[in-house]
Coordinates of C-alpha atoms and ligand atoms in Angstrom, one line a residue:
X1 CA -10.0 30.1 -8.4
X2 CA -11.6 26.9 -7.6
X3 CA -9.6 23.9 -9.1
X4 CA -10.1 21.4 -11.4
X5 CA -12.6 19.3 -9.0
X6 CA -14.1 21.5 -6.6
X7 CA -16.5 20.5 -3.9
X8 CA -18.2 22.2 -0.5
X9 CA -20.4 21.3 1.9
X10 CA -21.2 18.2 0.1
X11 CA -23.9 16.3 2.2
X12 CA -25.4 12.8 1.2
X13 CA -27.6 10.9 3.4
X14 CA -29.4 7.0 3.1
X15 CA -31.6 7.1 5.8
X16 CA -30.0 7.1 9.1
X17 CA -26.3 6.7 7.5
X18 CA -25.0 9.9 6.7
X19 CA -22.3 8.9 4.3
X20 CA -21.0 12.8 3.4
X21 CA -21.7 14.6 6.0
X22 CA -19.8 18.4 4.7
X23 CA -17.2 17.3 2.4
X24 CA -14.9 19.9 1.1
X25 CA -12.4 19.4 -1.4
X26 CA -10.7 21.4 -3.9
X27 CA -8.1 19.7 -6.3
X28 CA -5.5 22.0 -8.7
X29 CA -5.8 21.5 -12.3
X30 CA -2.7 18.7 -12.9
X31 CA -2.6 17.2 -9.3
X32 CA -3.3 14.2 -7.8
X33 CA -5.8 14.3 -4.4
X34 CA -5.3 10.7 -2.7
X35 CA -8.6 10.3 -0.6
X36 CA -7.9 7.9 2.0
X37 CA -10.1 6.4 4.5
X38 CA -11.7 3.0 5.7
X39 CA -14.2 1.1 4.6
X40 CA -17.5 2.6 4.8
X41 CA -15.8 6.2 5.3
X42 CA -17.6 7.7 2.3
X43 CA -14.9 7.3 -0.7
X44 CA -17.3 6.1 -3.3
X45 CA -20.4 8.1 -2.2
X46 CA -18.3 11.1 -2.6
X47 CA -16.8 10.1 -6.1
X48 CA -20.3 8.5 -7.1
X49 CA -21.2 12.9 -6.7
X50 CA -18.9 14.1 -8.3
X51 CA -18.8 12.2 -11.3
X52 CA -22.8 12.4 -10.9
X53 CA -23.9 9.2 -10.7
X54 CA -25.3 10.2 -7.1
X55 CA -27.4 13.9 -6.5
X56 CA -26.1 15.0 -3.3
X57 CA -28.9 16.4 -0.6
X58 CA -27.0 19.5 -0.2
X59 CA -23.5 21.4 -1.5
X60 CA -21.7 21.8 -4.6
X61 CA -19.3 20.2 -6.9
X62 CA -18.1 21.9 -10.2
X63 CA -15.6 19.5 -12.0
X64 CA -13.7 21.0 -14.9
X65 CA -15.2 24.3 -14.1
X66 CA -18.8 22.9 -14.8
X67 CA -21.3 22.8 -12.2
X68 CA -22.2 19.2 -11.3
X69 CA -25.8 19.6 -10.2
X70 CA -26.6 21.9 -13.1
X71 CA -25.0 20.8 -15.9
X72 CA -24.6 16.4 -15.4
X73 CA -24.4 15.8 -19.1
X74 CA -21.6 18.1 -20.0
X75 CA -19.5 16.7 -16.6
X76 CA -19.7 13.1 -17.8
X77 CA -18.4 14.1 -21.3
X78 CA -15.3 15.9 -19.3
X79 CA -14.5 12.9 -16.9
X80 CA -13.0 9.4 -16.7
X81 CA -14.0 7.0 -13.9
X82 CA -12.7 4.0 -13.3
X83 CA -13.8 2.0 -10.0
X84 CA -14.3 -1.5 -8.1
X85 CA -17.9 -1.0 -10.1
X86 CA -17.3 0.2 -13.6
X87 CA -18.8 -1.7 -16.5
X88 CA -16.5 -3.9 -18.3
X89 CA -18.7 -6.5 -20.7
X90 CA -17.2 -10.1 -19.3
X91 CA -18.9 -11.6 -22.9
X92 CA -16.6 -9.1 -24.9
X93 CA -12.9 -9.5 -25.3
X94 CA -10.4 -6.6 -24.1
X95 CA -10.3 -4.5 -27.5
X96 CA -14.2 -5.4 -28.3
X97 CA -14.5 -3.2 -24.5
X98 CA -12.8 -0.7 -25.1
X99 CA -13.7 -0.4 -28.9
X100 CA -17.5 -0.5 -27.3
X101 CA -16.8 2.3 -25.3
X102 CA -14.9 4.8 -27.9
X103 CA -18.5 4.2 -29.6
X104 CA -20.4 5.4 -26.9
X105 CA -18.6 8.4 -26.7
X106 CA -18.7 9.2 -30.5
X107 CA -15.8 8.2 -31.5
X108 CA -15.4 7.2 -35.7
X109 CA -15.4 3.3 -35.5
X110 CA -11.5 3.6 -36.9
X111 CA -10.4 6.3 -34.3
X112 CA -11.8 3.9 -31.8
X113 CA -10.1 1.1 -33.0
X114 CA -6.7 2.4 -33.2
X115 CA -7.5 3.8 -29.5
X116 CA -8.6 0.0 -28.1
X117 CA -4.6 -0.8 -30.0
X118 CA -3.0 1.8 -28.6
X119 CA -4.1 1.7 -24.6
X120 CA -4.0 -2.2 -24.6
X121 CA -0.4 -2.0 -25.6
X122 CA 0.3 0.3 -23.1
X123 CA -1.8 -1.9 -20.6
X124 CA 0.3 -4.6 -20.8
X125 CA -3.1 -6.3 -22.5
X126 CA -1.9 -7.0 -26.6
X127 CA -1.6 -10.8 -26.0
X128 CA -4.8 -11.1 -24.1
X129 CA -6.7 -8.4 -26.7
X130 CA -8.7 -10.9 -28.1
X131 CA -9.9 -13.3 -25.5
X132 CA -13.1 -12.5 -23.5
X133 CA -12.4 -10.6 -20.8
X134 CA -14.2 -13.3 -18.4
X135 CA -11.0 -15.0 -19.2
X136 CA -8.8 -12.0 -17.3
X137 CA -7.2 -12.2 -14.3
X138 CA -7.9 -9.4 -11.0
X139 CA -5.1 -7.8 -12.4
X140 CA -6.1 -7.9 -15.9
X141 CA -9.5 -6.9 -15.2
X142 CA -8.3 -3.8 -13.5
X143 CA -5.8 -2.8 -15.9
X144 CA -9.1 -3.0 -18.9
X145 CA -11.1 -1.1 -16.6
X146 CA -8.6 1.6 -16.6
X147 CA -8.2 1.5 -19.8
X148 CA -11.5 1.7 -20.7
X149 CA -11.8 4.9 -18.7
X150 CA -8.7 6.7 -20.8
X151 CA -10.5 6.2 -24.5
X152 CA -11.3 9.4 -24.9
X153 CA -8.3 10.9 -22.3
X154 CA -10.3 13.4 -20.0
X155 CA -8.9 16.1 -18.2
X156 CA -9.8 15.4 -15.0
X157 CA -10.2 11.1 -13.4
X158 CA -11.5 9.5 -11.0
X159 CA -10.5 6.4 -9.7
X160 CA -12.0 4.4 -6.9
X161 CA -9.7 2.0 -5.4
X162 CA -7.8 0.9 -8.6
X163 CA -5.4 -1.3 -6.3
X164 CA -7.7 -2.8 -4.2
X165 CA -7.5 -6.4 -3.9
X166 CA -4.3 -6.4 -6.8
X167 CA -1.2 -8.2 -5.6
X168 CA 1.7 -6.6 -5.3
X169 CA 3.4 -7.0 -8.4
X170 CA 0.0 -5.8 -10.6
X171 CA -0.4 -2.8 -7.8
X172 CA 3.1 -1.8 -9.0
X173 CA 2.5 -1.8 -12.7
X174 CA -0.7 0.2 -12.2
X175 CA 0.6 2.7 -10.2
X176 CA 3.2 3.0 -13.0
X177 CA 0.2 3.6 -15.7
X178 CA -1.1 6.4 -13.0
X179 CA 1.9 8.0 -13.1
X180 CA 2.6 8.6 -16.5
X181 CA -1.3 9.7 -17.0
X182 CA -0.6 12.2 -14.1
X183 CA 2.8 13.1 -16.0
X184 CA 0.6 13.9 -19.0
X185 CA -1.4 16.8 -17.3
X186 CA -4.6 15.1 -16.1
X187 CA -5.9 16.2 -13.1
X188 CA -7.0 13.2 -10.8
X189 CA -9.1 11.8 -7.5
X190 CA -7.8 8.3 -6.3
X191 CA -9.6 6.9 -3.1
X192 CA -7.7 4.1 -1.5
X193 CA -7.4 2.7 2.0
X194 CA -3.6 2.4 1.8
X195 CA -1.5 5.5 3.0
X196 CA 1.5 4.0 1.2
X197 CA -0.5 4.6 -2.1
X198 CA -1.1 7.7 -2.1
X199 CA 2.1 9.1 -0.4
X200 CA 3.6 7.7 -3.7
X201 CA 0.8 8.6 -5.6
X202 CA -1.0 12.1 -4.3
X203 CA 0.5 15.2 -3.9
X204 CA -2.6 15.9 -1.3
X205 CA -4.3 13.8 1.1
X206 CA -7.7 14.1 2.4
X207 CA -8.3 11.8 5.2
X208 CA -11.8 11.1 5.6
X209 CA -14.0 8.9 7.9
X210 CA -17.7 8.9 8.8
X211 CA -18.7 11.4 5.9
X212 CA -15.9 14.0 7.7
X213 CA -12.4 15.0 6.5
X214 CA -10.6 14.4 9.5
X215 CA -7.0 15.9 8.1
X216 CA -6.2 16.9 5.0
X217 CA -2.2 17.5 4.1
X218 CA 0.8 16.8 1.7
X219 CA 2.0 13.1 3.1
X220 CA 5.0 14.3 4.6
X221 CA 2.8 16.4 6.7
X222 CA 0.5 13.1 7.7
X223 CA 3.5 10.6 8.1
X224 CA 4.9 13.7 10.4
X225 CA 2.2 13.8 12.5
X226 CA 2.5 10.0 13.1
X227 CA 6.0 9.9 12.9
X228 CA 6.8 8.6 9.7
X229 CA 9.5 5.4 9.1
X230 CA 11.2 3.5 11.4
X231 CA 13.6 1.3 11.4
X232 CA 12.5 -1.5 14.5
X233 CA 15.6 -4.0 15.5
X234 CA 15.4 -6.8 18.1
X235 CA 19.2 -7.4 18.8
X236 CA 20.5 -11.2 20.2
X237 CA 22.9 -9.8 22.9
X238 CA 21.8 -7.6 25.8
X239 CA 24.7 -6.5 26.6
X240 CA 25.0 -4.8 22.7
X241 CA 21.9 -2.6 23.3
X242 CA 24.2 0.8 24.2
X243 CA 26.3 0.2 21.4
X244 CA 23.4 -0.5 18.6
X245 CA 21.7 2.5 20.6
X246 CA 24.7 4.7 19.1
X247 CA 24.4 3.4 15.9
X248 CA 20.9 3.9 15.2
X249 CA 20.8 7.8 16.8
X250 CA 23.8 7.6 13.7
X251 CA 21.2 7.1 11.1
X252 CA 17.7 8.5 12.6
X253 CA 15.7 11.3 12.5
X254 CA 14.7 11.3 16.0
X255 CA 14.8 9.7 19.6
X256 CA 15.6 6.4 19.8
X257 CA 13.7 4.1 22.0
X258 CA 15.1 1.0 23.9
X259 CA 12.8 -1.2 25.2
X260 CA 15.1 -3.4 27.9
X261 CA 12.7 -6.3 28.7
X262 CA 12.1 -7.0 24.5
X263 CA 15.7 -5.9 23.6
X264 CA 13.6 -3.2 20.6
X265 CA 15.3 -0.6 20.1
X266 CA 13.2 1.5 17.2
X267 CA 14.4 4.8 15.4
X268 CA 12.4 7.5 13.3
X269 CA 14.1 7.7 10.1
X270 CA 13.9 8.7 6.5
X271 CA 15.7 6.9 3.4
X272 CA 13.4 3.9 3.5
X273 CA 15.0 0.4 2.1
X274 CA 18.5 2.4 1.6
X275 CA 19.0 3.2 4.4
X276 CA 18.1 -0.1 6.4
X277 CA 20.5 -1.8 4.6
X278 CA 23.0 0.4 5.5
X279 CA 22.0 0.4 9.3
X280 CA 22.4 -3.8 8.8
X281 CA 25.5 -3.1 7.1
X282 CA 27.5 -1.2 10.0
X283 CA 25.6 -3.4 12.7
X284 CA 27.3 -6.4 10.7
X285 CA 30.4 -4.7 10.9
X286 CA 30.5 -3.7 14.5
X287 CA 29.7 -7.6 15.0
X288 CA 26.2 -6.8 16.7
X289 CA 24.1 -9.9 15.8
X290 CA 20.4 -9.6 15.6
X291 CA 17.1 -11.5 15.9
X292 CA 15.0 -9.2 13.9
X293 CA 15.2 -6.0 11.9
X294 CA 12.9 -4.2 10.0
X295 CA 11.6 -1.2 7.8
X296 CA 8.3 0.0 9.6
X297 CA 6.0 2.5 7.1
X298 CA 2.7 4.2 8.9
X299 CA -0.4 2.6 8.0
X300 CA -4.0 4.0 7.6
X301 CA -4.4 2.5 11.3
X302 CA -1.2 4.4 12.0
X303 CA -2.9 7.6 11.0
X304 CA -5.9 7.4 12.3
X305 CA -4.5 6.3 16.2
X306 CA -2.6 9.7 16.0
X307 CA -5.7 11.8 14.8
X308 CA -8.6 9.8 16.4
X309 CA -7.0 7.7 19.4
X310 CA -8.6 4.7 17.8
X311 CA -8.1 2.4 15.0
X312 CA -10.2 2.9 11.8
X313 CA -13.1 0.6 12.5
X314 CA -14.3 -0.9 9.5
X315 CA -11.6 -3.1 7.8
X316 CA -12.0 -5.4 5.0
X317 CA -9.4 -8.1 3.4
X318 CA -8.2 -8.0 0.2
X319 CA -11.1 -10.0 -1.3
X320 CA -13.7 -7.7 0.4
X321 CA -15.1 -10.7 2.6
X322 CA -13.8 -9.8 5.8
X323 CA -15.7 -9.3 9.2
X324 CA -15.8 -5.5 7.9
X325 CA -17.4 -6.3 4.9
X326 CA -20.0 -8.4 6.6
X327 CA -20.5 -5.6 9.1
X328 CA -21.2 -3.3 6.3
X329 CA -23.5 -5.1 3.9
X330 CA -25.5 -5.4 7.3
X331 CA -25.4 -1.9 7.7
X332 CA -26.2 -1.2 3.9
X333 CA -29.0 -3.5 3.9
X334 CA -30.7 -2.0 7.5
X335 CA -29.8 1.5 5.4
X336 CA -32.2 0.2 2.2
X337 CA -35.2 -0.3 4.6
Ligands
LIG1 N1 -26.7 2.8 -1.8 C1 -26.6 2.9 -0.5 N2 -27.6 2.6 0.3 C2 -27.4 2.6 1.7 N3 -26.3 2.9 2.3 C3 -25.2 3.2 1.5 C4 -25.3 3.2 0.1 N4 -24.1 3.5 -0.4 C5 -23.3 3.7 0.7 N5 -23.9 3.5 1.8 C6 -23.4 3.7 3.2 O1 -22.7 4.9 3.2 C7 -21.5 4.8 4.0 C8 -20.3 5.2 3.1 O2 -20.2 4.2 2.1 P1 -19.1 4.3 0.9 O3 -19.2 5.6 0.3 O4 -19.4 3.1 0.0 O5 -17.8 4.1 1.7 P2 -16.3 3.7 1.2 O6 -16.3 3.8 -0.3 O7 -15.4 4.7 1.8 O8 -16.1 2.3 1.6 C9 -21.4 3.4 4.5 O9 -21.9 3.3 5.8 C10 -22.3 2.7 3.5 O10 -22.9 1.5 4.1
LIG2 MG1 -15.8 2.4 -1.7

């Protein structure tokens, strides 16, 4: 039985870019599916289908067991999206948003109202409910958006990059909100171009770039394939390397390596923050000094050396104005001729 978002073959095409080019993707009722790629790998194109704001040239989607292509209306009345685009009014305040949008979907003015209260308490948003939104903060903003996608609690979600461009303290909090929504049974797609996010986020990853999954796994089996943690550790003394050597085989999961000329020695492990102050800890006690040490986690480049040999290419900052997103608008523009 398909799941609760369900798509083959999809293929969509603006002119020469082919931005899905055979995406398939099938996503149990109550699970999260991180979709993780690059800029410009097809993340949005593929949500924009599904949640049928876009009319793929070829394949199929059925989203809560309704066919996309056949059936739009019923789909949108079925699904929450909330993305880097979504409409929040700037002119309206937080509850006058979400209030707004409770309306749209039929709700009795009083049932939407005590919605807008109830998910800007939980957003963290009842001191800012009645200021204009234009007044929010990135994180603020991001936090309405989501909630304006939860008024009337859908089964299935779809969120495109909700961390994007957050610092770390809001990405935190939000993943937090994801969490408990996931706890409550909805079923939900998250794009994102951090692996970190959706290993703690996605019970499946779909890697994707050019229009392609490239892998597709739980994130145990990705950070496997590109060997997962390590604990990196420059120490002072050359003459301690054999004796840290011992320590870290101690704690890791794997080979150690020693890299003489740098004095690096680095160490797959598992245990994350724990267990690197414990390593520090015994080093400390053996009276090894160090220079450097540190936790490192793959990255979405890590990934994509081990399955492609070559770093994802286009890469944006966190305010979308790096030499990625240039490269892309260009690309987008030549794509609108
Ligand atoms: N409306 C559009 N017109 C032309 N090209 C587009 C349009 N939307 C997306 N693209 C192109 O399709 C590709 C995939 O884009 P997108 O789905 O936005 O990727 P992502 O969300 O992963 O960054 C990119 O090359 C992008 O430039
Ligand atoms: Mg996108």
């Amino acid at each position: 039985m398909p799941g609760a978002i369900y798509a083959e073959g999809l293929v969509k095409t603006f002119g020469d870019v082919r931005a899905l080019d055979g995406v398939d993707l099938d996503v149990p009722e109550g699970t999260v599916l991180g979709l993780l790629g690059p800029n410009g790998a097809g993340k949005t194109t593929a949500v924009r289908c599904l949640t049928t704001l876009l009319t793929p040239d070829s394949g199929k989607a059925v989203v809560a067991g309704i066919d996309v292509l056949k059936h739009p209306n019923e789909v949108r009345r079925s699904i929450g999206l909330s993305g880097q685009f979504a409409a929040v009014d700037e002119y309206l305040t937080g509850r006058e948003n979400l209030q707004m949008v409770g309306q749209l979907y039929q709700m009795k003015a009083k049932e939407a109202k005590v919605r807008a209260s109830e998910l800007l308490e939980r957003f963290n948003l009842a001191d800012a409910a009645d200021r204009t939104s234009k007044t929010y903060s990135g994180g603020m903003r991001r936090r309405l958006d989501l909630a304006a996608a939860l008024v009337v609690s859908p089964p299935v979600m779809f969120m495109d990059e909700p961390t994007t461009g957050l610092d770390p303290r809001n990405r935190l909090q939000l993943w937090e909100v994801i969490q408990e929504l996931v706890a409550g049974g909805t079923t939900l797609l998250l794009t994102t171009q951090y692996l970190e996010e959706a290993d703690h986020l996605a019970h499946d990853i779909c890697v994707i770039d050019h229009g392609r999954v490239i892998a597709r796994g739980t994130s145990d089996q990705l950070k496997a394939q590109t060997g997962g943690e390590r604990v990196e550790l420059v120490v002072h003394e050359r003459e301690h390397m054999t004796s840290a050597a011992e320590i870290l085989a101690g704690f890791g999961k794997g080979e150690t390596t020693v890299e003489q000329h740098t004095r690096k020695l680095t160490v797959p492990v598992t245990g994350g923050a724990k267990l690197l102050a414990e390593v520090i800890r015994e080093l400390d006690t053996r009276g090894i000094e160090i220079d450097d040490i540190g936790l490192r986690r793959p990255t979405l480049d890590d990934v994509f050396i081990s399955l492609t040999g070559h770093v994802a290419e286009e890469k944006e900052d966190e305010n979308g104005s790096g030499a990625g997103a240039a490269k892309q608008s260009k690309r987008k523009k030549e794509a609108d001729k």
